[in-house]
Short mmCIF file of C-alpha atoms and ligand atoms in Angstrom, two decimals:
data_model
loop_
_atom_site.label_atom_id
_atom_site.label_comp_id
_atom_site.label_asym_id
_atom_site.label_seq_id
_atom_site.Cartn_x
_atom_site.Cartn_y
_atom_site.Cartn_z
CA MET B 608 -53.21 -132.43 137.38
CA ILE B 609 -53.63 -136.22 137.37
CA PRO B 610 -50.24 -137.42 138.68
CA TYR B 611 -48.44 -140.45 137.20
CA GLY B 612 -48.28 -142.04 140.65
CA ARG B 613 -49.68 -141.35 144.08
CA GLN B 614 -49.81 -142.99 147.50
CA GLU B 615 -53.01 -144.50 148.90
CA ILE B 616 -53.46 -143.61 152.59
CA THR B 617 -56.44 -144.82 154.62
CA GLN B 618 -57.68 -144.07 158.14
CA GLN B 619 -56.21 -147.43 159.16
CA ASP B 620 -52.77 -146.23 158.02
CA ILE B 621 -53.17 -142.94 159.90
CA ASP B 622 -54.27 -144.73 163.09
CA ALA B 623 -51.29 -147.06 162.89
CA VAL B 624 -48.86 -144.13 162.72
CA VAL B 625 -50.62 -142.20 165.49
CA ASP B 626 -50.48 -145.28 167.75
CA VAL B 627 -46.71 -145.30 167.37
CA LEU B 628 -46.51 -141.59 168.21
CA LYS B 629 -48.27 -142.35 171.50
CA SER B 630 -46.08 -145.37 172.25
CA ASP B 631 -42.68 -145.72 173.94
CA PHE B 632 -40.62 -146.15 170.78
CA LEU B 633 -40.31 -143.82 167.82
CA THR B 634 -37.31 -145.76 166.57
CA GLN B 635 -35.71 -149.13 167.40
CA GLY B 636 -38.93 -150.59 168.79
CA PRO B 637 -41.13 -153.53 167.81
CA LYS B 638 -42.64 -152.20 164.57
CA VAL B 639 -39.52 -152.46 162.40
CA PRO B 640 -39.04 -156.20 163.09
CA GLU B 641 -42.77 -156.70 162.57
CA PHE B 642 -42.58 -154.98 159.19
CA GLU B 643 -39.49 -156.95 158.21
CA ALA B 644 -41.16 -160.22 159.10
CA LYS B 645 -44.33 -159.24 157.26
CA VAL B 646 -42.55 -158.41 154.00
CA ALA B 647 -40.20 -161.41 154.19
CA GLU B 648 -43.08 -163.77 154.89
CA HIS B 649 -45.21 -162.32 152.12
CA VAL B 650 -42.55 -162.69 149.45
CA GLY B 651 -41.23 -166.00 150.76
CA ALA B 652 -37.77 -164.97 152.00
CA ARG B 653 -36.10 -165.94 155.30
CA PHE B 654 -34.77 -162.52 156.37
CA GLY B 655 -35.83 -158.91 155.88
CA ILE B 656 -33.72 -155.85 156.76
CA ALA B 657 -35.64 -152.57 156.72
CA VAL B 658 -33.76 -149.33 156.03
CA ASN B 659 -34.52 -145.68 155.30
CA SER B 660 -34.58 -146.05 151.48
CA ALA B 661 -34.09 -148.53 148.68
CA THR B 662 -30.93 -146.61 147.85
CA SER B 663 -29.55 -147.51 151.30
CA ALA B 664 -30.73 -151.10 150.84
CA LEU B 665 -28.85 -151.33 147.52
CA HIS B 666 -25.75 -149.92 149.19
CA ILE B 667 -25.71 -152.39 152.09
CA ALA B 668 -26.59 -155.25 149.73
CA CYS B 669 -23.51 -154.50 147.62
CA ALA B 670 -21.33 -153.96 150.69
CA ALA B 671 -22.51 -157.23 152.29
CA LEU B 672 -21.60 -159.05 149.07
CA GLY B 673 -18.10 -157.66 149.41
CA LEU B 674 -18.14 -155.26 146.47
CA GLY B 675 -15.09 -153.04 146.57
CA GLU B 676 -12.37 -151.25 144.68
CA GLY B 677 -11.33 -152.95 141.47
CA ASP B 678 -14.69 -154.73 141.17
CA TYR B 679 -17.36 -154.14 138.55
CA LEU B 680 -21.09 -153.79 139.05
CA TRP B 681 -23.29 -154.13 135.96
CA THR B 682 -26.89 -153.03 135.62
CA SER B 683 -29.42 -151.79 133.10
CA PRO B 684 -29.08 -148.26 131.74
CA VAL B 685 -32.87 -147.88 131.92
CA THR B 686 -33.27 -147.43 135.65
CA PHE B 687 -33.09 -144.83 138.38
CA VAL B 688 -29.51 -143.72 139.09
CA ALA B 689 -29.56 -145.47 142.49
CA SER B 690 -29.25 -148.94 140.86
CA ALA B 691 -25.79 -147.93 139.63
CA ASN B 692 -24.72 -145.45 142.33
CA CYS B 693 -24.71 -148.24 144.93
CA GLY B 694 -21.66 -149.69 143.19
CA LEU B 695 -19.84 -146.37 143.26
CA TYR B 696 -20.51 -146.03 147.02
CA CYS B 697 -18.46 -149.23 147.43
CA GLY B 698 -15.62 -147.95 145.28
CA ALA B 699 -16.46 -150.27 142.39
CA ARG B 700 -16.72 -149.39 138.72
CA ILE B 701 -19.98 -149.47 136.79
CA ASP B 702 -20.92 -150.85 133.42
CA PHE B 703 -24.26 -151.37 131.74
CA VAL B 704 -26.01 -154.06 129.72
CA ASP B 705 -28.48 -152.98 127.03
CA ILE B 706 -32.19 -153.71 127.37
CA ASP B 707 -34.53 -156.19 125.72
CA PRO B 708 -36.72 -154.15 123.33
CA ARG B 709 -39.87 -155.98 124.41
CA THR B 710 -39.64 -155.98 128.22
CA TYR B 711 -37.25 -152.99 128.59
CA ASN B 712 -35.37 -155.08 131.16
CA LEU B 713 -31.70 -156.01 131.07
CA CYS B 714 -31.36 -158.34 128.04
CA PRO B 715 -29.92 -161.78 128.88
CA ASP B 716 -28.50 -162.20 125.35
CA ALA B 717 -26.67 -158.88 125.61
CA LEU B 718 -25.50 -159.93 129.08
CA GLU B 719 -24.08 -163.21 127.80
CA LYS B 720 -22.26 -161.48 124.95
CA LYS B 721 -20.76 -158.94 127.31
CA LEU B 722 -19.72 -161.66 129.78
CA ILE B 723 -17.88 -163.60 127.07
CA GLN B 724 -16.00 -160.44 126.13
CA ALA B 725 -15.35 -159.49 129.76
CA ARG B 726 -13.95 -162.94 130.56
CA SER B 727 -11.44 -162.62 127.76
CA GLU B 728 -10.41 -159.22 129.12
CA GLY B 729 -10.36 -160.35 132.76
CA ARG B 730 -12.94 -157.84 133.96
CA LEU B 731 -15.98 -159.91 134.84
CA PRO B 732 -18.54 -158.24 137.11
CA LYS B 733 -18.80 -159.11 140.80
CA ILE B 734 -22.45 -158.08 140.99
CA VAL B 735 -25.23 -157.73 138.43
CA VAL B 736 -28.19 -155.62 139.58
CA THR B 737 -31.32 -156.73 137.76
CA VAL B 738 -33.99 -154.03 137.67
CA HIS B 739 -37.58 -155.22 137.29
CA LEU B 740 -38.73 -152.22 135.27
CA CYS B 741 -42.36 -151.18 135.77
CA GLY B 742 -42.75 -154.22 138.04
CA GLN B 743 -42.11 -156.92 135.45
CA SER B 744 -39.42 -159.38 136.54
CA CYS B 745 -36.26 -159.80 134.51
CA ASP B 746 -35.54 -163.21 132.99
CA MET B 747 -34.07 -164.37 136.29
CA GLU B 748 -33.71 -168.05 135.43
CA ARG B 749 -31.39 -167.21 132.50
CA ILE B 750 -29.49 -164.61 134.47
CA LYS B 751 -28.97 -167.06 137.35
CA ALA B 752 -27.65 -169.68 134.92
CA LEU B 753 -25.17 -167.09 133.64
CA SER B 754 -24.18 -166.19 137.20
CA ASP B 755 -23.38 -169.84 137.91
CA GLU B 756 -21.24 -169.98 134.78
CA TYR B 757 -19.44 -166.64 135.23
CA GLY B 758 -19.39 -166.36 139.00
CA PHE B 759 -21.15 -163.06 139.68
CA ARG B 760 -23.68 -162.38 142.44
CA ILE B 761 -27.19 -161.08 141.80
CA VAL B 762 -29.04 -158.22 143.51
CA GLU B 763 -32.61 -157.72 142.32
CA ASP B 764 -33.68 -154.09 142.35
CA ALA B 765 -37.38 -154.79 142.84
CA SER B 766 -38.25 -151.20 143.72
CA HIS B 767 -41.12 -151.47 141.20
CA ALA B 768 -42.09 -155.06 141.82
CA ILE B 769 -43.36 -155.79 145.33
CA GLY B 770 -46.40 -158.05 145.00
CA GLY B 771 -45.34 -159.09 141.50
CA LYS B 772 -44.54 -162.69 140.59
CA TYR B 773 -42.07 -164.57 138.43
CA GLN B 774 -42.83 -168.13 137.35
CA GLY B 775 -45.78 -168.08 139.75
CA GLU B 776 -43.74 -167.11 142.84
CA PHE B 777 -43.39 -163.73 144.50
CA VAL B 778 -40.47 -161.55 143.48
CA GLY B 779 -38.11 -161.54 146.46
CA ASN B 780 -38.20 -165.25 147.30
CA GLY B 781 -34.54 -165.43 146.33
CA ARG B 782 -34.73 -168.49 144.08
CA TYR B 783 -32.50 -166.80 141.50
CA SER B 784 -30.63 -164.13 143.46
CA ASP B 785 -28.67 -163.32 146.62
CA ILE B 786 -30.58 -160.24 147.77
CA THR B 787 -33.74 -158.45 146.63
CA VAL B 788 -34.44 -154.80 147.38
CA PHE B 789 -37.80 -153.03 147.61
CA SER B 790 -38.58 -149.28 147.73
CA PHE B 791 -41.39 -147.68 149.71
CA HIS B 792 -41.19 -144.17 148.28
CA PRO B 793 -44.73 -142.71 147.96
CA VAL B 794 -44.97 -143.25 144.19
CA LYS B 795 -44.18 -146.96 144.57
CA ILE B 796 -46.74 -149.72 145.16
CA VAL B 797 -46.45 -149.75 148.98
CA THR B 798 -45.21 -146.71 150.90
CA THR B 799 -43.54 -145.87 154.21
CA ALA B 800 -42.97 -142.23 153.07
CA GLU B 801 -39.28 -142.98 152.63
CA GLY B 802 -38.05 -146.50 153.11
CA GLY B 803 -36.55 -149.62 151.67
CA LEU B 804 -36.03 -153.25 152.57
CA ALA B 805 -33.60 -155.96 151.57
CA VAL B 806 -34.63 -159.62 151.70
CA THR B 807 -32.35 -162.63 151.54
CA ASN B 808 -32.29 -166.32 152.46
CA ASN B 809 -28.65 -166.19 153.46
CA PRO B 810 -28.12 -165.71 157.26
CA ASP B 811 -24.58 -164.40 156.79
CA LEU B 812 -25.70 -161.70 154.33
CA ALA B 813 -28.63 -160.82 156.62
CA SER B 814 -26.34 -160.39 159.60
CA LYS B 815 -23.86 -158.29 157.58
CA MET B 816 -26.64 -156.03 156.32
CA GLU B 817 -27.98 -155.59 159.86
CA LEU B 818 -24.56 -154.40 161.02
CA LEU B 819 -24.13 -152.09 158.04
CA ARG B 820 -27.53 -150.52 158.68
CA SER B 821 -26.56 -149.41 162.17
CA HIS B 822 -22.92 -148.22 162.48
CA GLY B 823 -21.39 -151.69 162.34
CA VAL B 824 -22.37 -152.00 165.98
CA THR B 825 -23.76 -155.15 167.59
CA ARG B 826 -25.20 -156.20 170.94
CA ASP B 827 -25.05 -159.87 170.02
CA PRO B 828 -22.18 -161.52 172.00
CA ALA B 829 -21.88 -164.15 169.27
CA LEU B 830 -20.67 -161.46 166.85
CA MET B 831 -18.17 -159.88 169.28
CA THR B 832 -14.43 -160.42 169.43
CA HIS B 833 -14.49 -160.95 173.21
CA GLU B 834 -16.95 -161.34 176.08
CA PRO B 835 -19.07 -158.22 176.79
CA ASP B 836 -17.50 -155.94 179.46
CA GLY B 837 -20.92 -155.76 181.14
CA PRO B 838 -24.63 -155.43 180.45
CA TRP B 839 -24.10 -151.96 178.89
CA TYR B 840 -21.71 -153.29 176.30
CA TYR B 841 -22.02 -152.95 172.54
CA GLN B 842 -19.23 -153.48 170.10
CA GLN B 843 -18.34 -151.98 166.75
CA VAL B 844 -17.08 -154.81 164.58
CA GLY B 845 -17.12 -153.05 161.22
CA LEU B 846 -17.86 -149.69 159.61
CA GLY B 847 -21.57 -149.12 159.12
CA PHE B 848 -24.03 -146.30 158.60
CA ASN B 849 -27.19 -144.98 160.17
CA TYR B 850 -29.69 -146.26 157.61
CA ARG B 851 -32.39 -147.19 160.13
CA MET B 852 -36.11 -147.01 159.41
CA THR B 853 -38.28 -145.35 162.09
CA GLU B 854 -41.16 -146.99 163.94
CA LEU B 855 -43.58 -144.52 162.31
CA GLN B 856 -42.52 -145.68 158.86
CA ALA B 857 -42.62 -149.35 159.79
CA ALA B 858 -46.13 -149.01 161.25
CA LEU B 859 -47.30 -147.40 158.02
CA GLY B 860 -45.62 -150.21 156.09
CA VAL B 861 -47.28 -152.95 158.16
CA SER B 862 -50.66 -151.34 157.60
CA GLN B 863 -50.01 -150.90 153.86
CA MET B 864 -48.78 -154.47 153.40
CA GLU B 865 -52.20 -155.74 154.46
CA ARG B 866 -53.59 -154.26 151.24
CA LEU B 867 -50.78 -155.32 148.91
CA ASP B 868 -52.80 -157.91 146.98
CA ASP B 869 -55.55 -155.35 146.52
CA PHE B 870 -53.00 -152.74 145.36
CA VAL B 871 -51.58 -155.03 142.69
CA SER B 872 -54.90 -156.37 141.44
CA ARG B 873 -56.27 -152.84 141.11
CA ARG B 874 -53.24 -151.92 139.01
CA HIS B 875 -53.87 -154.95 136.81
CA LYS B 876 -57.48 -153.90 136.31
CA LEU B 877 -56.35 -150.41 135.28
CA ALA B 878 -53.67 -151.83 132.98
CA ARG B 879 -56.11 -154.14 131.20
CA ARG B 880 -58.39 -151.16 130.70
CA TYR B 881 -55.55 -149.06 129.26
CA ASP B 882 -54.57 -151.97 126.99
CA GLU B 883 -58.07 -151.96 125.49
CA LEU B 884 -58.53 -148.20 125.31
CA LEU B 885 -55.15 -147.70 123.62
CA ALA B 886 -55.31 -150.68 121.27
CA ASP B 887 -56.02 -148.63 118.15
CA LEU B 888 -53.66 -145.76 118.88
CA PRO B 889 -50.17 -145.47 117.37
CA VAL B 890 -48.50 -146.52 120.62
CA VAL B 891 -46.91 -149.73 121.93
CA THR B 892 -48.58 -150.85 125.17
CA PRO B 893 -46.57 -152.84 127.75
CA TRP B 894 -45.78 -156.37 126.63
CA GLN B 895 -45.94 -158.93 129.42
CA HIS B 896 -43.73 -162.00 129.39
CA PRO B 897 -45.76 -165.16 130.13
CA ASP B 898 -43.45 -165.93 133.12
CA SER B 899 -44.28 -162.59 134.71
CA TYR B 900 -47.11 -161.23 136.80
CA SER B 901 -46.03 -157.61 137.05
CA GLY B 902 -46.30 -155.46 140.16
CA LEU B 903 -47.27 -152.75 137.64
CA HIS B 904 -45.65 -149.85 139.41
CA LEU B 905 -45.61 -148.03 136.06
CA TYR B 906 -47.55 -148.14 132.81
CA VAL B 907 -45.17 -147.09 130.03
CA ILE B 908 -46.27 -146.55 126.45
CA ARG B 909 -43.93 -146.12 123.50
CA LEU B 910 -44.92 -143.77 120.70
CA LYS B 911 -44.79 -145.13 117.14
CA LEU B 912 -43.08 -141.99 115.95
CA GLY B 913 -43.00 -143.14 112.31
CA GLU B 914 -46.82 -143.02 112.27
CA LEU B 915 -47.10 -139.68 114.01
CA GLY B 916 -46.93 -136.06 112.91
CA VAL B 917 -45.77 -134.95 116.34
CA SER B 918 -42.52 -135.40 118.17
CA HIS B 919 -42.11 -137.27 121.44
CA ARG B 920 -41.46 -134.00 123.21
CA GLN B 921 -44.53 -132.30 121.69
CA ALA B 922 -46.78 -135.19 122.77
CA PHE B 923 -45.28 -135.15 126.26
CA GLU B 924 -45.71 -131.39 126.63
CA SER B 925 -49.26 -131.51 125.32
CA LEU B 926 -50.18 -134.14 127.90
CA ARG B 927 -48.74 -132.03 130.71
CA ASP B 928 -50.54 -128.95 129.33
CA GLN B 929 -53.77 -130.91 129.40
CA GLY B 930 -53.32 -131.73 133.09
CA VAL B 931 -51.92 -135.23 132.75
CA GLY B 932 -48.83 -135.59 134.91
CA VAL B 933 -46.86 -137.86 132.61
CA ASN B 934 -43.25 -138.73 133.30
CA LEU B 935 -40.34 -140.52 131.66
CA HIS B 936 -38.77 -143.53 133.38
CA TYR B 937 -35.88 -143.27 132.82
CA ILE B 938 -33.21 -141.06 131.31
CA PRO B 939 -30.59 -143.74 130.52
CA VAL B 940 -28.12 -143.55 133.38
CA HIS B 941 -25.03 -143.72 131.15
CA THR B 942 -26.07 -140.40 129.55
CA GLN B 943 -26.06 -138.57 132.88
CA PRO B 944 -23.10 -136.16 132.91
CA TYR B 945 -21.68 -137.86 135.99
CA TYR B 946 -21.56 -141.17 134.13
CA GLU B 947 -20.63 -139.66 130.78
CA SER B 948 -17.51 -138.33 132.46
CA MET B 949 -16.53 -141.98 133.13
CA GLY B 950 -16.32 -142.52 129.40
CA PHE B 951 -19.80 -143.69 128.40
CA SER B 952 -21.42 -142.32 125.29
CA ALA B 953 -25.10 -142.37 124.37
CA ASP B 954 -24.82 -144.88 121.53
CA ASP B 955 -23.13 -147.52 123.72
CA PHE B 956 -26.62 -148.87 124.47
CA PRO B 957 -28.82 -148.32 121.40
CA GLU B 958 -31.96 -150.15 122.61
CA ALA B 959 -31.97 -148.03 125.76
CA MET B 960 -31.65 -144.87 123.67
CA GLN B 961 -34.43 -145.95 121.30
CA TYR B 962 -36.64 -146.57 124.33
CA TYR B 963 -35.77 -143.15 125.73
CA ARG B 964 -36.82 -141.45 122.48
CA GLU B 965 -40.31 -143.06 122.61
CA ALA B 966 -41.34 -143.81 126.20
CA ILE B 967 -43.94 -141.99 128.30
CA SER B 968 -45.24 -143.13 131.70
CA ILE B 969 -48.95 -142.41 131.93
CA PRO B 970 -50.86 -142.27 135.25
CA MET B 971 -51.00 -145.57 137.14
CA PHE B 972 -51.87 -145.63 140.84
CA HIS B 973 -54.41 -147.24 143.15
CA GLY B 974 -56.77 -144.29 143.41
CA LEU B 975 -56.92 -143.57 139.65
CA THR B 976 -60.59 -143.69 138.65
CA PHE B 977 -61.96 -145.03 135.36
CA GLU B 978 -63.17 -141.48 134.60
CA GLN B 979 -59.67 -140.10 135.10
CA GLN B 980 -58.32 -142.92 132.97
CA ASP B 981 -60.74 -141.95 130.18
CA GLU B 982 -59.51 -138.36 130.51
CA VAL B 983 -55.92 -139.54 130.14
CA VAL B 984 -56.81 -141.47 126.99
CA GLU B 985 -58.68 -138.53 125.45
CA ALA B 986 -55.76 -136.23 126.25
CA LEU B 987 -53.39 -138.71 124.67
CA LYS B 988 -55.49 -138.88 121.49
CA ARG B 989 -55.35 -135.08 121.23
CA ALA B 990 -51.63 -135.06 121.99
CA LEU B 991 -50.90 -137.52 119.20
CA THR B 992 -52.85 -135.58 116.54
CA LEU B 993 -51.76 -132.01 117.32
C1 PLP S 1311 -37.28 -145.60 143.42
C2 PLP S 1311 -36.17 -146.43 142.94
C3 PLP S 1311 -34.97 -146.57 143.64
C4 PLP S 1311 -34.65 -145.77 144.86
O1 PLP S 1311 -35.60 -145.91 145.83
P1 PLP S 1311 -35.56 -144.96 147.14
O2 PLP S 1311 -36.40 -145.72 148.12
O3 PLP S 1311 -36.16 -143.66 146.72
O4 PLP S 1311 -34.15 -144.83 147.56
C5 PLP S 1311 -34.02 -147.44 143.16
N1 PLP S 1311 -34.21 -148.13 142.03
C6 PLP S 1311 -35.33 -148.01 141.32
C7 PLP S 1311 -35.50 -148.82 140.08
C8 PLP S 1311 -36.34 -147.14 141.73
O5 PLP S 1311 -37.45 -146.99 141.00
#
């Protein structure tokens, strides 16, 4: 089976992890700060806070921004459930904004319309989570302008987008948001096995997220309510979690980050090749906004079902039967039973549902060979003409 995504691990990565195993610190040592600095520097942000997953990073981002009961968090329905669940962890309520049919990202026009309505009803969101689907940035300049007008904060879920750019600058530099979150799950562009990282330019948010990551406990006298009792002293100043990343993971991340540019350019080479090979097939290939240089975590095609004699499901099953590990990113979150029970119904977000009826993620990862890519295309041709 050719998977849709796969990690790329070299001897250099393995050596980096083994070195940590032989060192004094398996956790809370020097590698985590090194990894944080490396990611923050690469993307052009002041602070980086590494945690054990992007899900944890989204949670502490929302908590640091003060999200709580009675607040709303809005995001795109076409995302992994974690982009919305982070709001629920904080006791907030969730709502969604339909997608742009070209980029599949949260649509700024739909956002503006919903904000106007929400203002009149007195239920404006506190946070909007913008998800850079497949690695292509959302229209952040527009969304930031709306945030200035309507007073919400912005968390970028850039789980797909490390190494990608928006308006010529790396995603994560914080020009148009408060906090940006990356994921290092093995299918993503850079991996630490499990892991996530939040970047911000705001020292107050950085310090809050650091506390939240580790029990709400500090050893920094400046953050304490009184002088330390002695050199042993630590103080709990809030309620936090244990969301720490290990030294093993951070060492793998540092090693991986050195190849980030190579990772992203390889994905672009593969995407250009897919674009050409699929040009004459009854599918829509990914449209790229001129402001965006995608991280290209995923390559999603949409079937032109009106021109096909097969259903979406038949094409999908045929690809799997032929050994192509296709996937579907994502089942619109508002249709999940857990969310449906909050009162959402499928047709609340018609563009998201249309996307869901047509989308297939085909293999896209660093080690995918041109020969395997040709196999995928041949399998797709057969799948579309069953
Ligand atoms: C993978 C992913 C997450 C969650 O990442 P973890 O590191 O697995 O917690 C969140 N949002 C999006 C869009 C993702 O793709």
